[in-house]
Coordinates of C-alpha atoms and ligand atoms in Angstrom, one line a residue:
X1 CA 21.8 -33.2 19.2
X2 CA 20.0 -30.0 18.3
X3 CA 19.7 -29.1 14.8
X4 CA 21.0 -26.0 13.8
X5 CA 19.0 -23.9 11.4
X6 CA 19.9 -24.2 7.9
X7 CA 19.9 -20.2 7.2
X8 CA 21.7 -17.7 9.2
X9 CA 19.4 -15.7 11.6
X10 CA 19.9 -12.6 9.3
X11 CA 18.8 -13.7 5.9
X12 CA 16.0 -15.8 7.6
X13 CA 14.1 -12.5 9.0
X14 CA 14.2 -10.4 5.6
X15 CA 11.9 -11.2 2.6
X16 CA 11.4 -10.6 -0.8
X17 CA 11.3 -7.3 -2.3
X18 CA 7.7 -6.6 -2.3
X19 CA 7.8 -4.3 -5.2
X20 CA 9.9 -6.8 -7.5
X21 CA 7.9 -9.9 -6.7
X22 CA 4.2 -8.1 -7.5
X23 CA 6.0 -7.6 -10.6
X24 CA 7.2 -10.8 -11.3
X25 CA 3.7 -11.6 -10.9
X26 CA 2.5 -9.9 -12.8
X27 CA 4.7 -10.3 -15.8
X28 CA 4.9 -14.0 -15.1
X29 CA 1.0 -13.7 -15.6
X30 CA 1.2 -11.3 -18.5
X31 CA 3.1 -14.1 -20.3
X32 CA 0.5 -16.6 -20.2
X33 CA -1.9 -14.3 -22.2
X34 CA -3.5 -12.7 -19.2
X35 CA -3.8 -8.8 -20.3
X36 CA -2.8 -7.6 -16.8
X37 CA -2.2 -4.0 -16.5
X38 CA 0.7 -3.7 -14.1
X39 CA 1.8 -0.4 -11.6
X40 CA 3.7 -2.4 -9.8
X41 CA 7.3 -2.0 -10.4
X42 CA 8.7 1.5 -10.9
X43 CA 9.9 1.3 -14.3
X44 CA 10.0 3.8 -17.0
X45 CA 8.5 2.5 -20.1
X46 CA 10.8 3.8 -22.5
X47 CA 13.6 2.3 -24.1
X48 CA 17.2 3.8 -22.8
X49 CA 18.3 6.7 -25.2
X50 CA 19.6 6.0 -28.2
X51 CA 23.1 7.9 -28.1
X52 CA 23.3 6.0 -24.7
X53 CA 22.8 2.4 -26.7
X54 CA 25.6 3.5 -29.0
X55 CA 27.9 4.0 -26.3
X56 CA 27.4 0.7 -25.1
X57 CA 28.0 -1.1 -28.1
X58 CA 30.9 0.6 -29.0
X59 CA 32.2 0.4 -25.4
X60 CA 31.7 -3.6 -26.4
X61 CA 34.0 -3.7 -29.0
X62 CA 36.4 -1.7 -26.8
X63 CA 39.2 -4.4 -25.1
X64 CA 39.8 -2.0 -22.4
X65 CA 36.3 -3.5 -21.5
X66 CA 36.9 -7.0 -21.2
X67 CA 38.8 -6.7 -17.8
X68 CA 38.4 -5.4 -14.2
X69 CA 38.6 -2.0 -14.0
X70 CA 38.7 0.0 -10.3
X71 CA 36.0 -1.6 -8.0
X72 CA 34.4 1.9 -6.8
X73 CA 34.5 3.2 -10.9
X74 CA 35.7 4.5 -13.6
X75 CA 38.1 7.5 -13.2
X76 CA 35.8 9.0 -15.9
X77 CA 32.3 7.9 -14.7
X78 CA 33.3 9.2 -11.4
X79 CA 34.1 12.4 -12.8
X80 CA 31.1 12.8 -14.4
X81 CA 29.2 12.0 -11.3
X82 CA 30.8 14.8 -9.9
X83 CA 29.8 17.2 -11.7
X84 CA 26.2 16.3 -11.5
X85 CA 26.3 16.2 -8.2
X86 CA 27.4 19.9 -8.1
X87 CA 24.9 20.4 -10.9
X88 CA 21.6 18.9 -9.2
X89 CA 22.6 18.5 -5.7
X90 CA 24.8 21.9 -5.5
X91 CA 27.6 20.0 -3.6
X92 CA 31.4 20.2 -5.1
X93 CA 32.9 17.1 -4.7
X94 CA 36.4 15.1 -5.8
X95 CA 36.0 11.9 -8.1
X96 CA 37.3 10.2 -5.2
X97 CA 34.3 10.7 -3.0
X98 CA 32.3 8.7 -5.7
X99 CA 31.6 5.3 -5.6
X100 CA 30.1 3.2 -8.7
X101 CA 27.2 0.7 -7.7
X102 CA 25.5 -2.0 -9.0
X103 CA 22.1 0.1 -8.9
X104 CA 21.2 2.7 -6.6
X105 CA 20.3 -0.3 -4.4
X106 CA 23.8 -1.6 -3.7
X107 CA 24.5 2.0 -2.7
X108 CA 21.5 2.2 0.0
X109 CA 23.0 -0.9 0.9
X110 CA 26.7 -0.1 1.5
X111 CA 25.9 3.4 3.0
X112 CA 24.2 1.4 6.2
X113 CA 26.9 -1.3 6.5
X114 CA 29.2 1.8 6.4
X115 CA 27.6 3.9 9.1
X116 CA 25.8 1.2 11.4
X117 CA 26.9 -0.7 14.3
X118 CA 24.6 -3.2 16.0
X119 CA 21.6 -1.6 17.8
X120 CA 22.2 2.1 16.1
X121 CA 19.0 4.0 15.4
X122 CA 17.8 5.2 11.7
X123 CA 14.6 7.6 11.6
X124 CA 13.0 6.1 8.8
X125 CA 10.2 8.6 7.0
X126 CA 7.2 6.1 6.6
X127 CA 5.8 5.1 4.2
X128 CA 9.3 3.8 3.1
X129 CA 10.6 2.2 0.1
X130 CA 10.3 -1.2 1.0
X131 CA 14.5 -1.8 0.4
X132 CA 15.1 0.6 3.4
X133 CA 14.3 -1.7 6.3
X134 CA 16.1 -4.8 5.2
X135 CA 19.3 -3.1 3.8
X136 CA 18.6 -1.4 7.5
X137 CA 18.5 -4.6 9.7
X138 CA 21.7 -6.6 7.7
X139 CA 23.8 -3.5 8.5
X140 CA 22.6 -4.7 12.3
X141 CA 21.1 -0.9 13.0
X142 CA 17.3 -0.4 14.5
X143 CA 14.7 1.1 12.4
X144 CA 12.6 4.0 14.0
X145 CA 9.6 4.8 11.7
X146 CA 8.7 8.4 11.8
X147 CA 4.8 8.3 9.9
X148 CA 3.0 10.9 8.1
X149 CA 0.2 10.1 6.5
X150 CA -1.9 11.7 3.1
X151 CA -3.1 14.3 5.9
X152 CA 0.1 15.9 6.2
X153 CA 1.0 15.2 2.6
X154 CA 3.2 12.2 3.2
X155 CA 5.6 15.0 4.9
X156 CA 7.4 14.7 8.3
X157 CA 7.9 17.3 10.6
X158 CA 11.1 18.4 12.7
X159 CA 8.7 17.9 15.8
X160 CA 8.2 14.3 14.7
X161 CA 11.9 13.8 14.2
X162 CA 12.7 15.1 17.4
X163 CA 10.0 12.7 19.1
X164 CA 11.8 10.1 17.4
X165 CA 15.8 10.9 18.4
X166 CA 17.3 8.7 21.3
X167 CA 21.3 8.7 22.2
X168 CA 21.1 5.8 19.8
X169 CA 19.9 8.0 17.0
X170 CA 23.0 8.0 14.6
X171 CA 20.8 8.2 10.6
X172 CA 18.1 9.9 9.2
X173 CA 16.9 8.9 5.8
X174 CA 16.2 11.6 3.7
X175 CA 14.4 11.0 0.6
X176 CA 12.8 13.7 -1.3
X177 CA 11.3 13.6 -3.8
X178 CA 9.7 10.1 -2.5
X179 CA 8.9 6.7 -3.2
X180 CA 6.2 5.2 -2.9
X181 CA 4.4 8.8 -2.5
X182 CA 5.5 11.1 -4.9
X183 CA 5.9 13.7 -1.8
X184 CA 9.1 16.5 -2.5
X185 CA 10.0 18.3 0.2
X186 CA 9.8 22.3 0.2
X187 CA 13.4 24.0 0.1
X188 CA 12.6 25.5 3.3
X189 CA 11.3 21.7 4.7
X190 CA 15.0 21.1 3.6
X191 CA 16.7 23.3 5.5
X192 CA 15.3 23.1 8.8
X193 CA 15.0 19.3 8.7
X194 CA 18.8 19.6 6.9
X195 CA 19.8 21.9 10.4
X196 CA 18.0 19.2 12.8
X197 CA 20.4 16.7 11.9
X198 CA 23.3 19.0 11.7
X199 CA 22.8 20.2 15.5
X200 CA 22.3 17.1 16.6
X201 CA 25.3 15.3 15.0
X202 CA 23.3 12.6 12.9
X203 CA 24.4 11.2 9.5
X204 CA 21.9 11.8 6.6
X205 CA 21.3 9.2 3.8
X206 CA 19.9 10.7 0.9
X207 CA 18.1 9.0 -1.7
X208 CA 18.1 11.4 -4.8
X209 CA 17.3 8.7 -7.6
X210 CA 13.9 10.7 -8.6
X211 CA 15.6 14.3 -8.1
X212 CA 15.5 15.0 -11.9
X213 CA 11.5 13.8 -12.0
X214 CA 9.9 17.0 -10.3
X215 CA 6.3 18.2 -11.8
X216 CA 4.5 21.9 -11.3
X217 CA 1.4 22.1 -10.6
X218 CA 0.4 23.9 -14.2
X219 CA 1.1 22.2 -17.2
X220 CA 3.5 24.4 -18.9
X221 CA 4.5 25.4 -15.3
X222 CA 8.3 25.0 -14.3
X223 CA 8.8 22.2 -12.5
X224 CA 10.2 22.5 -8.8
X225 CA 13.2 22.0 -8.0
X226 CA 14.0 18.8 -5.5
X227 CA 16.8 20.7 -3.4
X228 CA 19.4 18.8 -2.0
X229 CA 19.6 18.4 1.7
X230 CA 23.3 19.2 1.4
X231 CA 22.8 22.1 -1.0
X232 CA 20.1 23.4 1.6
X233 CA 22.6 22.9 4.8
X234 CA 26.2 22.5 3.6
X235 CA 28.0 22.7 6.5
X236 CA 26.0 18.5 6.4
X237 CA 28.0 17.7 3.6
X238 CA 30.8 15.4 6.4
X239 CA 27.5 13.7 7.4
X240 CA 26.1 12.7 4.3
X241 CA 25.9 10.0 1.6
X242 CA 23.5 10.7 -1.4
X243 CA 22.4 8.1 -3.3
X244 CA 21.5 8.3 -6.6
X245 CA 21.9 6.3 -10.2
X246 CA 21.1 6.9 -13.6
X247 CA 17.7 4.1 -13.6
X248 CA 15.1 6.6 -13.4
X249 CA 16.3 9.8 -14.9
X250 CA 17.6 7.5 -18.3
X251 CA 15.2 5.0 -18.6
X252 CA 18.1 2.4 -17.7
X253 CA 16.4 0.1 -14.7
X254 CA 18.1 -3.2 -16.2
X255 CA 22.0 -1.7 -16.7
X256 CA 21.9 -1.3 -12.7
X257 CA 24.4 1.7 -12.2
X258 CA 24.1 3.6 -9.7
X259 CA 26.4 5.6 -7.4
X260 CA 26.9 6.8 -3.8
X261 CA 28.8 10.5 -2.9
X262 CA 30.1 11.2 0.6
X263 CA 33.4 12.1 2.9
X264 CA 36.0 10.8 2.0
X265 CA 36.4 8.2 5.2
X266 CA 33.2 6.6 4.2
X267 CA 33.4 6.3 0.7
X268 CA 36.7 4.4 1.3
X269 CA 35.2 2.2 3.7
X270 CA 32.2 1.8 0.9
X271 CA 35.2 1.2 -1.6
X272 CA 36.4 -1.7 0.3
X273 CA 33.2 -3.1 1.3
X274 CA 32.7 -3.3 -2.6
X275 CA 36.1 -4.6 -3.6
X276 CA 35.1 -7.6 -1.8
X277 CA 31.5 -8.2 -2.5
X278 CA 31.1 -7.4 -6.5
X279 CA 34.4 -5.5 -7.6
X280 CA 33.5 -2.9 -10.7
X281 CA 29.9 -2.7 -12.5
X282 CA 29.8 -3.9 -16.1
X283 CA 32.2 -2.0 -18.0
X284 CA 29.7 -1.5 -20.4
X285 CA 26.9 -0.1 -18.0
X286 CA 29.8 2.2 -16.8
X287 CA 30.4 3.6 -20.3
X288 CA 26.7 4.0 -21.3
X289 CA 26.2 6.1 -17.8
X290 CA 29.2 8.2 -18.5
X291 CA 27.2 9.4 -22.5
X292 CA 23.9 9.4 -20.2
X293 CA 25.1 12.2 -18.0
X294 CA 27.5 13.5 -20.3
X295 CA 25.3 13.7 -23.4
X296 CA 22.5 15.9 -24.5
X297 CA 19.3 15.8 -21.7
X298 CA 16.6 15.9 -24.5
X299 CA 15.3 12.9 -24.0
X300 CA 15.4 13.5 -20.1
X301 CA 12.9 16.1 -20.8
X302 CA 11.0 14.3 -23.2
X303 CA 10.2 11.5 -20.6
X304 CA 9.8 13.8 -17.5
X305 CA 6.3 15.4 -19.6
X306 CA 4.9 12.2 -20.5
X307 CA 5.3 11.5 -16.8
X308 CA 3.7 14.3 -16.0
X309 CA 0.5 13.9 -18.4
X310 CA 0.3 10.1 -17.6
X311 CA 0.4 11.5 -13.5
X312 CA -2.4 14.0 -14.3
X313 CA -4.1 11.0 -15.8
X314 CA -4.4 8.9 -12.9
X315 CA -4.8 11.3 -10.5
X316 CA -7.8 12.4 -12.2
X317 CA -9.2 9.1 -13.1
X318 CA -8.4 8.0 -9.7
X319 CA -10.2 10.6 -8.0
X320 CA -13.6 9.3 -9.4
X321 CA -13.2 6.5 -7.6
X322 CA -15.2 6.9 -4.1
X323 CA -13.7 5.9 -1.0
X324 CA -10.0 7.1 -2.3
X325 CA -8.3 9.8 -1.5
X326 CA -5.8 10.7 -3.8
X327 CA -2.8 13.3 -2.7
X328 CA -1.0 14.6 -6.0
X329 CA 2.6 13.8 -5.9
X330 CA 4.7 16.0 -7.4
X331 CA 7.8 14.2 -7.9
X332 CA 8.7 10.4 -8.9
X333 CA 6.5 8.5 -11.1
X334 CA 4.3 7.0 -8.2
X335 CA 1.0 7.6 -6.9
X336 CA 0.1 6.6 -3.4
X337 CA -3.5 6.8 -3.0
X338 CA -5.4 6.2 0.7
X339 CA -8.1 3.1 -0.1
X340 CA -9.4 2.7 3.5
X341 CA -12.9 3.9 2.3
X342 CA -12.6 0.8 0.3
X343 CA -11.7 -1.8 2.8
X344 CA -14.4 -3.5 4.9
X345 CA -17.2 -3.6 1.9
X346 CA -18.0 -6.2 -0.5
X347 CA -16.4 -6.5 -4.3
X348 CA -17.8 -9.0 -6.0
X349 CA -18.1 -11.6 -3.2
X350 CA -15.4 -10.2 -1.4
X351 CA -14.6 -8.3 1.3
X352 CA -10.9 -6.9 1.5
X353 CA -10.0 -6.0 5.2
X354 CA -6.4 -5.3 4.4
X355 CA -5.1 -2.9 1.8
X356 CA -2.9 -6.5 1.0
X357 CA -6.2 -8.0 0.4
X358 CA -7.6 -4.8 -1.8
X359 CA -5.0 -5.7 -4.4
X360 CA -4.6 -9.5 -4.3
X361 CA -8.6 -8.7 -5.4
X362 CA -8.1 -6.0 -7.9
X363 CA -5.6 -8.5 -10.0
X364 CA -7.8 -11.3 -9.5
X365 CA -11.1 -9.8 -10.9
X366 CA -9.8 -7.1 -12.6
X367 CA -6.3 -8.0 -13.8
X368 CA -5.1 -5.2 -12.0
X369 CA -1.5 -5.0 -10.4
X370 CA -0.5 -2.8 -7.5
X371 CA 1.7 -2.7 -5.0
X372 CA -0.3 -2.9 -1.5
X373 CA 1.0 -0.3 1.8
X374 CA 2.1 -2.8 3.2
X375 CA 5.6 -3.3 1.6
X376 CA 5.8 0.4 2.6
X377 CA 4.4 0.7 6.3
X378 CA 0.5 0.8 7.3
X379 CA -2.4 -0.9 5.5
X380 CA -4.5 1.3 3.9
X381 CA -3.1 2.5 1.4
X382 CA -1.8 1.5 -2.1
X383 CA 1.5 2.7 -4.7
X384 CA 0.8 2.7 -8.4
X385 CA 3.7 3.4 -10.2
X386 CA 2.4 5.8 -13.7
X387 CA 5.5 4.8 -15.8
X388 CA 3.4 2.9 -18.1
X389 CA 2.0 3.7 -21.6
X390 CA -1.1 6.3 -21.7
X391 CA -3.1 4.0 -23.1
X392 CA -2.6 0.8 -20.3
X393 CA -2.4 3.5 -17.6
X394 CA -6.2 4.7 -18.3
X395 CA -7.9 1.2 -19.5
X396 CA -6.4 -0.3 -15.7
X397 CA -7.9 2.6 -13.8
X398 CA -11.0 2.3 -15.8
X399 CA -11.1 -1.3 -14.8
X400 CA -11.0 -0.3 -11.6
X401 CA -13.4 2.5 -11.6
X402 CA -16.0 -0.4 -12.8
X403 CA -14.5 -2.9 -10.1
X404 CA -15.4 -0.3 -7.2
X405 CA -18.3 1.1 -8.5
Ligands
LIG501 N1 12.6 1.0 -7.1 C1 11.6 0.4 -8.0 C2 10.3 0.3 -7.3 O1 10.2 0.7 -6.1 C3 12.1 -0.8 -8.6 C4 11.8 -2.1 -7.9 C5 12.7 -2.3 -6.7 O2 13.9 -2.3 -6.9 O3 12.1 -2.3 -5.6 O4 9.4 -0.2 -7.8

């Protein structure tokens, strides 16, 4: 008798999240007294807001609370999210084209099990997040990478896109500005790309989580803004889901709320999807988004120029390192530096051929933690996330600076 395997075919071909498990490690080392100075994970540093803590805590002692509510959200949380959506993404919407998520992740999620039937084509911009191609291959569809590297400023071009499209084409992902490379399209870049997919009848995913974390290139510069690919094109606005969530903007990684917009055919289909796979978000994570986006955007501020100084920071400090190049991202809190000039030589008795290999080295002799290109597309490169204190942020790159010296 043959044995059959013990895990379905389609949770034994994804793995880990690459960005949570680098970490794990390196918390998991941080708590045994090493003084590892992690980039890995793409976490804001800050606690969440206080008016946003007192929502929660009153929303605790609130029964209305203690029970399910509507799986895809709150009437008023969904209303809200409307109007920020016509606010930052210059789309009007309904509250019923909203639906609530357990993080921006269940929302990249549910968008491809929405649009994707087996052996449909996504043009994946690479590098990617390293969610994409998993969420990707459980919805059943085919991932089509589309590369641009630090030459072209981690940008892809309609030519490229249009190398890329088959018959099978049905979704591009859009994300702008970008993680792992900080890259924000140009409103123009928008458009055109935004009247590619329009033409040609493909769906548009678009993950807007950093939209609200754009830098200028002065200091006291205004920032630019990350347009919308539906603002840009609206006549897309059928063929689109955005994705976004308060994690990022709020400093609120752990309450995991996030949201998708779209038509109103798909976000039903999302709203069902939901009702059986997690029903409503915590209550309480509901009612502290609804003061976040409702409330005063101070603090919003406050955090986007410390991100800004701490990205200065490590670009600059980065930079003095030879053999990588360092493109300045103007948008999320990552930097996404090329290290092939450091790959093939010797550090301290060894020699990294890999960019995997670079950082496995970099946290064992210099307690360094970064997430290798790898988890993102090609070898060569590395993402360090600058949502850590000032002080951490320079000591690790120092380290490094002696560690490659
Ligand atoms: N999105 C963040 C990152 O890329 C959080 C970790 C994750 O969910 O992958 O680091």
């Amino acid at each position: 008798m043959t044995e059959k395997p013990r895990l379905s075919a389609r949770i034994a071909a994804i793995a880990e999240s690459a960005t949570l498990k680098v970490d794990a490690k390196a918390k998991a080392l941080q708590a045994e007294g090493r003084p590892v100075i992690s980039y890995a994970a793409g976490e804001p540093d800050f606690a969440t807001p206080e008016y946003i803590v007192e929502a929660a805590l009153a929303a605790t002692r609130d029964p209305r609370n203690y029970r399910y509510t509507p799986a895809a959200g709150l009437p008023e949380l969904r209303e809200a999210v409307a109007a920020k959506t016509l606010r930052d993404s210059g789309l009007e919407v309904g509250a019923g084209q909203v639906v609530v998520t357990n993080g921006g992740k269940q929302a990249v999620y549910q968008a491809f099990q929405v649009l994707l039937d087996e052996g449909d084509e996504v043009l994946v911009p690479t590098p990617y997040w390293t969610t994409y191609p998993e969420a990707i291959k459980l919805a059943g569809g085919r991932q089509v990478d589309v590369f641009a590297g630090a030459d072209q400023g981690y940008l892809v071009t309609i030519e490229q896109l249009e190398a890329a499209r088959t018959d099978r084409t049905k979704v591009l992902l859009f994300v702008s500005p970008s993680n792992p490379t900080g890259a924000v399209y140009a409103p123009e870049q928008v458009k055109a790309i935004g009247e590619w997919a329009l033409e040609h009848g493909i769906w548009v995913v678009s993950d807007e989580i950093y939209q609200n974390l754009t830098y200028a290139d002065d200091e006291d510069g205004v920032p630019p803004r990350a347009v919308s690919i539906v603002e840009a094109v609206p006549e897309l606005a059928n063929q689109a889901i955005l994705v976004n969530g308060v994690a990022k903007t709020y400093a609120m990684t752990g309450w995991r709320l996030g949201w998708m917009v779209g038509p109103n055919d798909v976000i039903r289909g999302a709203a069902n999807l939901q009702s059986h796979l997690s029903s409503n978000v915590s209550n309480i994570s509901q009612r502290a988004a609804i003061a976040a986006l409702t409330g005063p955007q101070d603090a919003v501020e406050e955090m986007r120029r410390a991100f800004d100084r701490r990205r200065r920071t490590i670009v600059a400090e980065l930079s003095k390192i030879e053999g990588v190049t360092v493109p300045v991202p103007q948008g999320a809190f990552y930097v996404y530096p090329d290290v092939s000039g450091l790959l093939g030589r010797e550090w301290g008795g060894a020699t990294p051929a890999t960019s995997l290999e670079l950082a496995d080295l970099m946290l064992e002799q210099a307690e360094v933690a970064a997430v290798p290109g790898e988890a993102f597309g090609p070898s060569g490169y590395l993402r360090l996330s600058y949502a850590l204190g000032d002080g951490p942020l320079l000591e690790g790159i120092q380290r490094l600076q002696r560690l490659f010296g």
